[in-house]
XYZ file of N, CA and C in Angstrom:
681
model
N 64.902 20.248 -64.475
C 64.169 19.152 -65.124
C 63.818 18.059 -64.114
N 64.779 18.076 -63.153
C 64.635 16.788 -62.302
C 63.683 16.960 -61.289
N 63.633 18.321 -60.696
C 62.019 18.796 -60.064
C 61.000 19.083 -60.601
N 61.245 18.944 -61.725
C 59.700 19.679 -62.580
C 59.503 17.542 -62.745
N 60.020 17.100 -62.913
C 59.507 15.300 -62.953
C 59.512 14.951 -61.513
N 60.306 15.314 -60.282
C 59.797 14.744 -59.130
C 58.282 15.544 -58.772
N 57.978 16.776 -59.255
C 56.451 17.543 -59.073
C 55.851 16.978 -59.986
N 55.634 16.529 -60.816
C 54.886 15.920 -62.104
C 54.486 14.436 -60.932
N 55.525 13.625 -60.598
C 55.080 12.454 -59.879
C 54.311 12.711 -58.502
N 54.421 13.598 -57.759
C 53.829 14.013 -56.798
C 52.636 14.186 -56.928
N 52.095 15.088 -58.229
C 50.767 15.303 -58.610
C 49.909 14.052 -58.919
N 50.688 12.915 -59.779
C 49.922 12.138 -60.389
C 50.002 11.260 -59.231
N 50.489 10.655 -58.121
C 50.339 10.326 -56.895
C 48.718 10.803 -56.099
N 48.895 12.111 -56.243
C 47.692 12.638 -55.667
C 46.499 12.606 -56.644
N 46.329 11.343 -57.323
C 45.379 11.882 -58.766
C 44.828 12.954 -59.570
N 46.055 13.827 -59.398
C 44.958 14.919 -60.628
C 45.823 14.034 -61.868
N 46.355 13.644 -62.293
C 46.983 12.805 -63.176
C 46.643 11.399 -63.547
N 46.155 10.922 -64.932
C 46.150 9.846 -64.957
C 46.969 8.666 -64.385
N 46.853 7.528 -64.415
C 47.749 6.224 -64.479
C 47.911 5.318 -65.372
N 46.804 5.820 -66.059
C 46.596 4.860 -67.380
C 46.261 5.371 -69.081
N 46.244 5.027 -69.807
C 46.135 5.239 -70.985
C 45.116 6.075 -71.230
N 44.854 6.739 -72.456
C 43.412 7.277 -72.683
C 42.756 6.213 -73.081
N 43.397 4.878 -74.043
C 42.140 3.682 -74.291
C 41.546 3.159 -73.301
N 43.003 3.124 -71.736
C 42.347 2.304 -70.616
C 41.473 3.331 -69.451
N 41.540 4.709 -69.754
C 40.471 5.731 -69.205
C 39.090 5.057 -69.661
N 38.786 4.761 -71.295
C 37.593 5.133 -71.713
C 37.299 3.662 -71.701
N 38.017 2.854 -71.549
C 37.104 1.452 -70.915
C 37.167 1.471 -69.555
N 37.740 1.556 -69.107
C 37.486 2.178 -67.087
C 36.427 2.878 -66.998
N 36.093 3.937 -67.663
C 34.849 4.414 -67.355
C 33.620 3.902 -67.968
N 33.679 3.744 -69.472
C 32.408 2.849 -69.818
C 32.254 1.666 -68.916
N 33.016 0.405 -68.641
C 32.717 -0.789 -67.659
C 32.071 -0.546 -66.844
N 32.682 0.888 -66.038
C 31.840 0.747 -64.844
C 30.604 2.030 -64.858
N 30.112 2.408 -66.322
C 29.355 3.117 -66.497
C 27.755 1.895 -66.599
N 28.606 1.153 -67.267
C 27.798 -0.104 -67.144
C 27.698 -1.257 -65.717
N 28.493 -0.941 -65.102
C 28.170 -1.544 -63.867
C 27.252 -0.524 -63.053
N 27.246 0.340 -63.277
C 26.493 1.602 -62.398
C 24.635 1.179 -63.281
N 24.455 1.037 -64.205
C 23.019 0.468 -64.564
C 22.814 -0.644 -64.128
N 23.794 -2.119 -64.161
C 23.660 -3.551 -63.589
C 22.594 -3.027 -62.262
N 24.150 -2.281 -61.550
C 23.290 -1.544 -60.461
C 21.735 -1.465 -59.788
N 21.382 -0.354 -60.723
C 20.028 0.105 -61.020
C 19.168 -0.903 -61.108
N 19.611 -1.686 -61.996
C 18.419 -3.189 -62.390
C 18.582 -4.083 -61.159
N 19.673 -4.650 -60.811
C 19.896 -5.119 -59.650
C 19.116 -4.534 -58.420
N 19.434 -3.200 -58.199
C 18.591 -2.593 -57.107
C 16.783 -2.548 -56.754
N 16.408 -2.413 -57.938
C 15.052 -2.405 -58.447
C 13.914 -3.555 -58.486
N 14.971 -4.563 -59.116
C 15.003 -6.092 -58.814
C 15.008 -6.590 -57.387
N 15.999 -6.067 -56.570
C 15.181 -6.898 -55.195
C 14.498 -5.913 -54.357
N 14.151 -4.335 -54.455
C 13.163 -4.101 -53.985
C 11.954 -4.755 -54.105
N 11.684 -4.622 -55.115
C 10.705 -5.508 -55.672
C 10.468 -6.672 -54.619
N 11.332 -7.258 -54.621
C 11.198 -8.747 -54.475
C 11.179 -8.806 -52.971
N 11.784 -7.795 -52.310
C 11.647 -7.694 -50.894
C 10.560 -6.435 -50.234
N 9.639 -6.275 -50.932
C 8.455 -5.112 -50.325
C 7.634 -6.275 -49.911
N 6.470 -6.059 -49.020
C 7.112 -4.817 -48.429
C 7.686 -5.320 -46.850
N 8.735 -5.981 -46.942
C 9.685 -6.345 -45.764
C 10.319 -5.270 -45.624
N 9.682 -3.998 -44.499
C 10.911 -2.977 -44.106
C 12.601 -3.738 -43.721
N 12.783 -4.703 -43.007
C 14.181 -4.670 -43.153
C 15.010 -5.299 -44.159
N 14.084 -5.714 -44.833
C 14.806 -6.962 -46.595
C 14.802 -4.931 -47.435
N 13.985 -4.715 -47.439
C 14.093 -3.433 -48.456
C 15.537 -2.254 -47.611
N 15.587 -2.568 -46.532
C 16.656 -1.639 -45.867
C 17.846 -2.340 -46.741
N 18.013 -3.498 -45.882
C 18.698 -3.967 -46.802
C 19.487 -4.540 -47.967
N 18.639 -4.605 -48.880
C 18.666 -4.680 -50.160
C 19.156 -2.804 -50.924
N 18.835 -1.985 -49.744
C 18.716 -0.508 -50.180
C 20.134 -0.290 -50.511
N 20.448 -0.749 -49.160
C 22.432 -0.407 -48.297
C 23.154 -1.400 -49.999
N 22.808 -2.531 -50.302
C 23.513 -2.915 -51.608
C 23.452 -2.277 -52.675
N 22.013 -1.701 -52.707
C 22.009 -1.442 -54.192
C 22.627 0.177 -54.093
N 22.531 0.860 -53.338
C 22.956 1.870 -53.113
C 24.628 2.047 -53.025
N 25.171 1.091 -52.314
C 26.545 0.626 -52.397
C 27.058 0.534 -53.709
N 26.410 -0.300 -54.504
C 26.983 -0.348 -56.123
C 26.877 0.268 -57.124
N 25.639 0.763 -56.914
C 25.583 2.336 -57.993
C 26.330 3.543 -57.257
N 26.515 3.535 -56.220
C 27.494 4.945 -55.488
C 28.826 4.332 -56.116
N 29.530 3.095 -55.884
C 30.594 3.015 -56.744
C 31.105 3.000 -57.774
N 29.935 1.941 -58.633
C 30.118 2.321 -60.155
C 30.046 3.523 -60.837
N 29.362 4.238 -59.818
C 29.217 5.823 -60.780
C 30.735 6.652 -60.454
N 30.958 7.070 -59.043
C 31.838 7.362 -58.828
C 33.030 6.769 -59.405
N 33.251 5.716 -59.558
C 34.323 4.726 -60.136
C 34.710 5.759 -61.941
N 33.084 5.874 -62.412
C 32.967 5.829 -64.043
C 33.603 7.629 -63.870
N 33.103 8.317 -62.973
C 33.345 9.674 -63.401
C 34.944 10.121 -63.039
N 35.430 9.084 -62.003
C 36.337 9.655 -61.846
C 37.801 9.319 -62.512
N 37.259 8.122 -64.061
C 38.294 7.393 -64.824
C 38.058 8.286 -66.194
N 36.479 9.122 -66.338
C 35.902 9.549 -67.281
C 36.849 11.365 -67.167
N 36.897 11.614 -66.303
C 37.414 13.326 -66.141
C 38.885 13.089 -66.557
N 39.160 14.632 -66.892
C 40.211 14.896 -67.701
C 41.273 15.122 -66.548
N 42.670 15.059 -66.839
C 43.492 15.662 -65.461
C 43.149 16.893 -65.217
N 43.172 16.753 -63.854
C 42.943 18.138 -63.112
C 42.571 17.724 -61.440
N 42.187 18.921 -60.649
C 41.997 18.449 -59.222
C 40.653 17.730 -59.406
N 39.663 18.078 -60.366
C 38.432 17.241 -59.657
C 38.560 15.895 -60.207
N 39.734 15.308 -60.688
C 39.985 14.133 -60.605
C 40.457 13.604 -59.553
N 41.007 14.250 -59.348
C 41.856 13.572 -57.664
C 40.915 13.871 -56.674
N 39.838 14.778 -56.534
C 38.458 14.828 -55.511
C 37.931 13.113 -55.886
N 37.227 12.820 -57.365
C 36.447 11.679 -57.650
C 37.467 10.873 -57.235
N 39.303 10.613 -56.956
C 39.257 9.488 -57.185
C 39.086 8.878 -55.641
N 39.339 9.940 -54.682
C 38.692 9.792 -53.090
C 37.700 9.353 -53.389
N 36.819 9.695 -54.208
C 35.167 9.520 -53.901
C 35.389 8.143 -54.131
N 35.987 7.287 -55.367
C 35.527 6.304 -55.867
C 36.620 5.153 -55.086
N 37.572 5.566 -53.918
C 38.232 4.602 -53.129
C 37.231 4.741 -51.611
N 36.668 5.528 -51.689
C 35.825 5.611 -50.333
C 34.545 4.611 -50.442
N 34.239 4.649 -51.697
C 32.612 4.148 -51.620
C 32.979 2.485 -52.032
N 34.571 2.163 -52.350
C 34.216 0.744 -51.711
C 34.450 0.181 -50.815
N 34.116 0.936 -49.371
C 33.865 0.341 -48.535
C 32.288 0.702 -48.596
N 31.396 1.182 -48.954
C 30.410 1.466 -49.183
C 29.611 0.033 -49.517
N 30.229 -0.243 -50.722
C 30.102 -1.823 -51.481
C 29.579 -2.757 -51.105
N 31.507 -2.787 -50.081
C 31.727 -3.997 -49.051
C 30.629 -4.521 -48.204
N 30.560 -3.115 -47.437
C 29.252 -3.399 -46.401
C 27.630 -3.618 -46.845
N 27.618 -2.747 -47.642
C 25.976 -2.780 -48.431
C 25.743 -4.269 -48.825
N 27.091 -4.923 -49.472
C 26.901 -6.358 -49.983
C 26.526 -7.327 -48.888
N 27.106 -6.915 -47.709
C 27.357 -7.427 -46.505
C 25.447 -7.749 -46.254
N 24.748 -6.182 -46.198
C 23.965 -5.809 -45.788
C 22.750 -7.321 -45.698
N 22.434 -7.396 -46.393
C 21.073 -8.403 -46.796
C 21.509 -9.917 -46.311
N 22.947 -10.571 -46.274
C 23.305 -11.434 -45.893
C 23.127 -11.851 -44.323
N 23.175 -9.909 -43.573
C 23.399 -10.090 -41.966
C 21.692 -9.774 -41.213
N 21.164 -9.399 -42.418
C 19.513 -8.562 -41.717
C 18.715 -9.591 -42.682
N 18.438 -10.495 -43.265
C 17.995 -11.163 -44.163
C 18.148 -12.642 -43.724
N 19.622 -13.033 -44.577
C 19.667 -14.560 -44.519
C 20.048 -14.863 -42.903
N 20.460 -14.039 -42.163
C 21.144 -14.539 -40.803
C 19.954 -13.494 -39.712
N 18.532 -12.776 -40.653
C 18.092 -11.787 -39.283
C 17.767 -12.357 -37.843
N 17.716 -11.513 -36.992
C 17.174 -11.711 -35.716
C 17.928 -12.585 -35.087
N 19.483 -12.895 -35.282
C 20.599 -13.537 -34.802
C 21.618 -12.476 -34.566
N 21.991 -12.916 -33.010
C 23.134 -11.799 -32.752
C 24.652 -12.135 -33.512
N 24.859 -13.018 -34.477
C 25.832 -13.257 -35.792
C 25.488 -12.412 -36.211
N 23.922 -12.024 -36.887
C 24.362 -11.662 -37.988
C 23.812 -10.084 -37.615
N 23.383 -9.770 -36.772
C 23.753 -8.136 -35.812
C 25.232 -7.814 -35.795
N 26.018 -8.700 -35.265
C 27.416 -8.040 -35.109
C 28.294 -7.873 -36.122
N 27.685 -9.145 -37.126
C 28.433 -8.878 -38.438
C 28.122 -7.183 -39.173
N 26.745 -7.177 -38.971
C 26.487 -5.939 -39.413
C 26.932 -4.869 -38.731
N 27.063 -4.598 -37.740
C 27.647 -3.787 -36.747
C 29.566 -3.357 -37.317
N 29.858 -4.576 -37.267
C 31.444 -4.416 -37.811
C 31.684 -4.241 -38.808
N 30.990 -4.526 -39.766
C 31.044 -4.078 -41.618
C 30.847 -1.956 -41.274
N 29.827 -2.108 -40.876
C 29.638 -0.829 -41.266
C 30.504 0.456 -40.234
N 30.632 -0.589 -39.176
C 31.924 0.390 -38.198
C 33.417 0.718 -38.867
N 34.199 -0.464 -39.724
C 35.123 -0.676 -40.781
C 34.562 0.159 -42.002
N 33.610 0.557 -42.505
C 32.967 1.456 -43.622
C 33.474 2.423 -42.943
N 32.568 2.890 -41.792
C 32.751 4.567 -41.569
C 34.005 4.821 -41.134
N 34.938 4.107 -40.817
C 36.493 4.000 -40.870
C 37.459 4.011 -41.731
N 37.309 3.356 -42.831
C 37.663 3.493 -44.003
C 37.427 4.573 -45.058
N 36.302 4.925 -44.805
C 36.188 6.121 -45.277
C 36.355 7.504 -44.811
N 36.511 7.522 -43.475
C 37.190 8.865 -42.798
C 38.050 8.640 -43.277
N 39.437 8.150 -43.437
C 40.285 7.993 -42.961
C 41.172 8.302 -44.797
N 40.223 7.629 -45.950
C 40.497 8.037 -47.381
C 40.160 9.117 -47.458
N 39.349 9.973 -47.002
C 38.570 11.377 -47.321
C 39.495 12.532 -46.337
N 40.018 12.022 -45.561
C 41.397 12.862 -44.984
C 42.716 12.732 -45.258
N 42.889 11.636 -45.501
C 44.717 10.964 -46.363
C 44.640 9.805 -46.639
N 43.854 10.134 -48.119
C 44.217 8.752 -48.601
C 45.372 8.542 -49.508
N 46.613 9.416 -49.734
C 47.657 9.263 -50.244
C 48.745 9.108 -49.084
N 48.510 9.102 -48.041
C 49.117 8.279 -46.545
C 49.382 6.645 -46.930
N 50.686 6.700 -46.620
C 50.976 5.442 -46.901
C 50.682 4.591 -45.601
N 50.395 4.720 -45.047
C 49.461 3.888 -43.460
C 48.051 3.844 -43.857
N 47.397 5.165 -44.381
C 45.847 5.088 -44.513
C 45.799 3.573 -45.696
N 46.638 3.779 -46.941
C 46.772 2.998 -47.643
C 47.018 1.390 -47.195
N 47.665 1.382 -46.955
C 48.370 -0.608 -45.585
C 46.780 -0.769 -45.138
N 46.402 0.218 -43.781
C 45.557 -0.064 -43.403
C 44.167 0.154 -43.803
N 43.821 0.820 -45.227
C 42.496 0.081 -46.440
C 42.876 -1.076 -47.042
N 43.696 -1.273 -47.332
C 44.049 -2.877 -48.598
C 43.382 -3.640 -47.359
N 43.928 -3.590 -45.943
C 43.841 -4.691 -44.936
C 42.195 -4.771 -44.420
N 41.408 -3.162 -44.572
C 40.126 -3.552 -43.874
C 39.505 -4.416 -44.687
N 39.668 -4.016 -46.439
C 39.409 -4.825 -47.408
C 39.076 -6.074 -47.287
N 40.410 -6.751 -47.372
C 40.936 -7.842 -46.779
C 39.747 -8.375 -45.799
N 39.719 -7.847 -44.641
C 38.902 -8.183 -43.462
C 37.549 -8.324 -43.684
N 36.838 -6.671 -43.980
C 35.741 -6.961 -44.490
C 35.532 -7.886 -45.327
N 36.078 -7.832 -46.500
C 35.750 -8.613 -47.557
C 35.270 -10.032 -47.240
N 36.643 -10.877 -46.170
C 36.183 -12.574 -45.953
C 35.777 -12.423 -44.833
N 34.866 -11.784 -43.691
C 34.177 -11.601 -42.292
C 33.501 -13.001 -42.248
N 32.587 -13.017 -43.205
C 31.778 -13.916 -43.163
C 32.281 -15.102 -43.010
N 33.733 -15.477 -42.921
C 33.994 -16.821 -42.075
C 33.877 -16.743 -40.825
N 33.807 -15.598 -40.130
C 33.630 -15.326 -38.811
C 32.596 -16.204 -38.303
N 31.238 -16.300 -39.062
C 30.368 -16.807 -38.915
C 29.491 -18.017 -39.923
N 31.143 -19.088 -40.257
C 31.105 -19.754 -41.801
C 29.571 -20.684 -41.139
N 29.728 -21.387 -40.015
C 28.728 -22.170 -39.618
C 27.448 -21.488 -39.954
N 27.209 -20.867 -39.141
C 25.572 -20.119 -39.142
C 25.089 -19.312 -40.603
N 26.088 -18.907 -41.152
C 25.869 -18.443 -42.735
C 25.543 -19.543 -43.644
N 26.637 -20.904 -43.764
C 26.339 -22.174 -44.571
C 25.070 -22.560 -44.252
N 24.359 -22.724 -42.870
C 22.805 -23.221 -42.362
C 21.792 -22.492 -42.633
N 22.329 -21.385 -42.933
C 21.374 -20.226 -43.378
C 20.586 -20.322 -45.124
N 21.676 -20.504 -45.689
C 21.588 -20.581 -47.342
C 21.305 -21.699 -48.091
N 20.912 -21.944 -48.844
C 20.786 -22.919 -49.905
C 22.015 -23.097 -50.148
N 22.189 -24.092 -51.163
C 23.297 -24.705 -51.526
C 23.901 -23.669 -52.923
N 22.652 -23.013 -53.578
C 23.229 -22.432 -54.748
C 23.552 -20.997 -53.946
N 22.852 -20.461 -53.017
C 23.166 -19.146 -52.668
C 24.361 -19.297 -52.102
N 24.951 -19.851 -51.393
C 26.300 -19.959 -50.929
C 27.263 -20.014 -51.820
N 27.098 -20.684 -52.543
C 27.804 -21.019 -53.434
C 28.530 -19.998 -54.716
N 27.202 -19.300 -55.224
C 27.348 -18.012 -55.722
C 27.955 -16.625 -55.020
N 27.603 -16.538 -53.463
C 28.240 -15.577 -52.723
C 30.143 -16.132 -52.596
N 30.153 -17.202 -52.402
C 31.178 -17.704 -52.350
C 32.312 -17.615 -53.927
N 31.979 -18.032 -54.766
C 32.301 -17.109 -56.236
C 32.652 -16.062 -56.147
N 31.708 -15.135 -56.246
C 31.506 -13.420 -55.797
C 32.833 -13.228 -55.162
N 32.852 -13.717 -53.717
C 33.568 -13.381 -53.332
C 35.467 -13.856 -54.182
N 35.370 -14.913 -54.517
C 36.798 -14.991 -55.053
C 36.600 -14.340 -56.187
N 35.830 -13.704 -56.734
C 35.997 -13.041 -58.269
C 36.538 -11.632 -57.823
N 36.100 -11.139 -56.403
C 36.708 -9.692 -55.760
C 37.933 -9.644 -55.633
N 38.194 -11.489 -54.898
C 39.654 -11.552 -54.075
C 40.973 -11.952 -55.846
N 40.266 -12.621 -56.504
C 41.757 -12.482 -57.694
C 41.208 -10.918 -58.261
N 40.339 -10.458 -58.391
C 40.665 -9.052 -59.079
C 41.627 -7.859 -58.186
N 41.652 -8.700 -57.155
C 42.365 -7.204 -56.640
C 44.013 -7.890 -56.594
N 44.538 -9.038 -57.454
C 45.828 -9.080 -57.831
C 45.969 -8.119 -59.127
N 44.773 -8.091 -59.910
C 45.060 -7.201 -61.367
C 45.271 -5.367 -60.204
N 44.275 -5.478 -59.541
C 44.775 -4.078 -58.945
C 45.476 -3.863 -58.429
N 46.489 -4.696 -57.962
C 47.495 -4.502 -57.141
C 48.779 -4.196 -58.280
N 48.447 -4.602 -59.350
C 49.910 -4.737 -60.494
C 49.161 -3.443 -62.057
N 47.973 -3.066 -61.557
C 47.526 -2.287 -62.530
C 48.490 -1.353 -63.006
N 48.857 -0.524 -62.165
C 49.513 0.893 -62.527
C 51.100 0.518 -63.340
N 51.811 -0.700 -63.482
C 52.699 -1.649 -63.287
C 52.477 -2.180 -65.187
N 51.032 -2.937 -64.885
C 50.678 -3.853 -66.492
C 49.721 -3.192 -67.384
N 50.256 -2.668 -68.693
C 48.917 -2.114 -68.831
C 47.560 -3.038 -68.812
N 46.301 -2.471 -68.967
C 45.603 -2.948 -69.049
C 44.862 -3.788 -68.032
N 45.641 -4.206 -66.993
C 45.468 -4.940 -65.607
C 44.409 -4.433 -65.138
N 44.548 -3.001 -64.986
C 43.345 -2.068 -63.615
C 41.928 -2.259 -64.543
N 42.026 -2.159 -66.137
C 40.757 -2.745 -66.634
C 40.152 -3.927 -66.601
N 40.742 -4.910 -66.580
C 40.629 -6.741 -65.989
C 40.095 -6.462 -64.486
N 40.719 -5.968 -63.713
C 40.106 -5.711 -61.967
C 38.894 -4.789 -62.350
N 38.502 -4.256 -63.216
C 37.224 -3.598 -63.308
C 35.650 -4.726 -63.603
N 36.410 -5.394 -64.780
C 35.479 -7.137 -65.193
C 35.059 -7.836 -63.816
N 36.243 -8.249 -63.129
C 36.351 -8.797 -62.016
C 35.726 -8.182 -60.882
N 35.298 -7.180 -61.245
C 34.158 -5.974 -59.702
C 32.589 -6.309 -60.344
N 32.468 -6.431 -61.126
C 31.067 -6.375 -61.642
C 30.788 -7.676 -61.936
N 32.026 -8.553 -62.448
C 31.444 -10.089 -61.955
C 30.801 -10.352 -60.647
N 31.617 -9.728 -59.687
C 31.870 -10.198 -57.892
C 30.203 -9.652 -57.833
N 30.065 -8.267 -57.945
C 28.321 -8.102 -57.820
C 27.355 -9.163 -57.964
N 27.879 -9.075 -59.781
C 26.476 -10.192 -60.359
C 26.371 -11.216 -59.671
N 27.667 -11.730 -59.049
C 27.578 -13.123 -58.660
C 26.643 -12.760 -56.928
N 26.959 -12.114 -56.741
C 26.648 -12.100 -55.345
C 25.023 -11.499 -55.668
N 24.631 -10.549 -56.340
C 23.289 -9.982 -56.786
C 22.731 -11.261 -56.678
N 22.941 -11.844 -57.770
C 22.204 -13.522 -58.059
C 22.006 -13.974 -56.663
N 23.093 -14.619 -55.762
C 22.443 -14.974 -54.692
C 21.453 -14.346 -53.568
N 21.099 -13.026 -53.611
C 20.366 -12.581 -52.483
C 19.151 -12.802 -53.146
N 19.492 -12.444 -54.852
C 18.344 -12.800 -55.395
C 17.343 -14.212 -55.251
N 18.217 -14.704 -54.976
C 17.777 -16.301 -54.095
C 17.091 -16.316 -53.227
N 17.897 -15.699 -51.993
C 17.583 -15.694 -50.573
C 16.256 -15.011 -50.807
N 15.542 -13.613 -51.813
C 14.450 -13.338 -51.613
C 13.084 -14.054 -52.251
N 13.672 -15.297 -52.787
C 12.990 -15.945 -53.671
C 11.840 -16.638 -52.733
């Protein structure tokens, strides 16, 4: 009995096993079934608004592409039943936010900061930390090091942009900053609900609210910057 429950925890470690409820499956996946359309409208919305600027549409691409690759992945892989291609999606849906990270990054460093070597290197290091973060989940992401060292690129990526608080604040309006700045703390307290999810029920669904706030808020401001 006592190995058939230490193999039972092993599995659900490796996600073919839930962590959460079936009520908190089917709002985990609707939320972010609905963040995966925000997405779409969001994406569509600043093409639009940035054609035909080849590098505003690159970048606006890398976001909108970032948030519908997560929200979807996010929705299918809270939406599937136990089994292995749950634990495939749930790689998919810890990989693509670094996908996010950087895409969000994207329009801030080729846009509000272009043709500045700030906001080149910012872009340079977002997406070097992406393709790092995501090797590294897509080979062991049940490694308790791969794990330390994603929470931390997180972390990094996530507040970069103080790297370059001067030249970003001179860059923006007062409301676009302001809103990216939101955004960003609506990411940084949701990932206390994710850190205690598996722990409270209901928590990892609150850090789901708190991901699609952090978008909108940040959507809104580029939506600015292309105004």
């Amino acid at each position: 009995m006592q190995a058939a429950a230490v193999g039972s925890e092993s599995v659900k470690k490796r996600g073919f096993l839930s962590f959460y409820t079936k009520g908190e499956e089917i709002f985990n996946a609707v939320s972010h079934i609905a963040g995966g359309g925000l997405g779409l409208i969001f994406w569509a919305a600043l093409l639009a608004l940035s054609y035909p600027d080849p590098m505003a549409m690159t970048a606006v691409s890398l976001f909108g592409f970032g948030a519908v690759t997560l929200y979807t992945m996010s929705a299918l892989y809270h939406f599937l039943p136990d089994g292995r291609a749950k634990g495939v999606f749930r790689i998919f849906d810890h990989c693509t936010i670094f996908l996010l990270i950087a895409g969000t990054y994207s329009p801030y460093c080729l846009v509000a900061l272009g043709g500045t070597a700030a906001g080149w290197i910012v872009f340079g290091l977002q997406w070097g930390c992406a393709i790092a973060g995501i090797t590294m989940n897509a080979i062991a992401m049940n490694n308790k090091v791969v794990k330390a060292i994603s929470m931390a690129l997180y972390c990094v990526m996530g507040w970069m942009a103080l790297a370059v608080f001067p030249q970003l604040y001179a860059a923006l309006t007062a409301a676009e900053f302001w809103l990216l700045l939101a955004g960003g703390l609506a990411y940084t307290v949701g990932i206390v609900f994710f850190a205690l999810g598996k722990k409270v029920r209901w928590f990892h669904s609150v850090w789901h609210l708190f991901d699609i706030a952090g978008t909108a808020l940040q959507f809104a401001s580029i939506l600015l910057i292309l105004l």
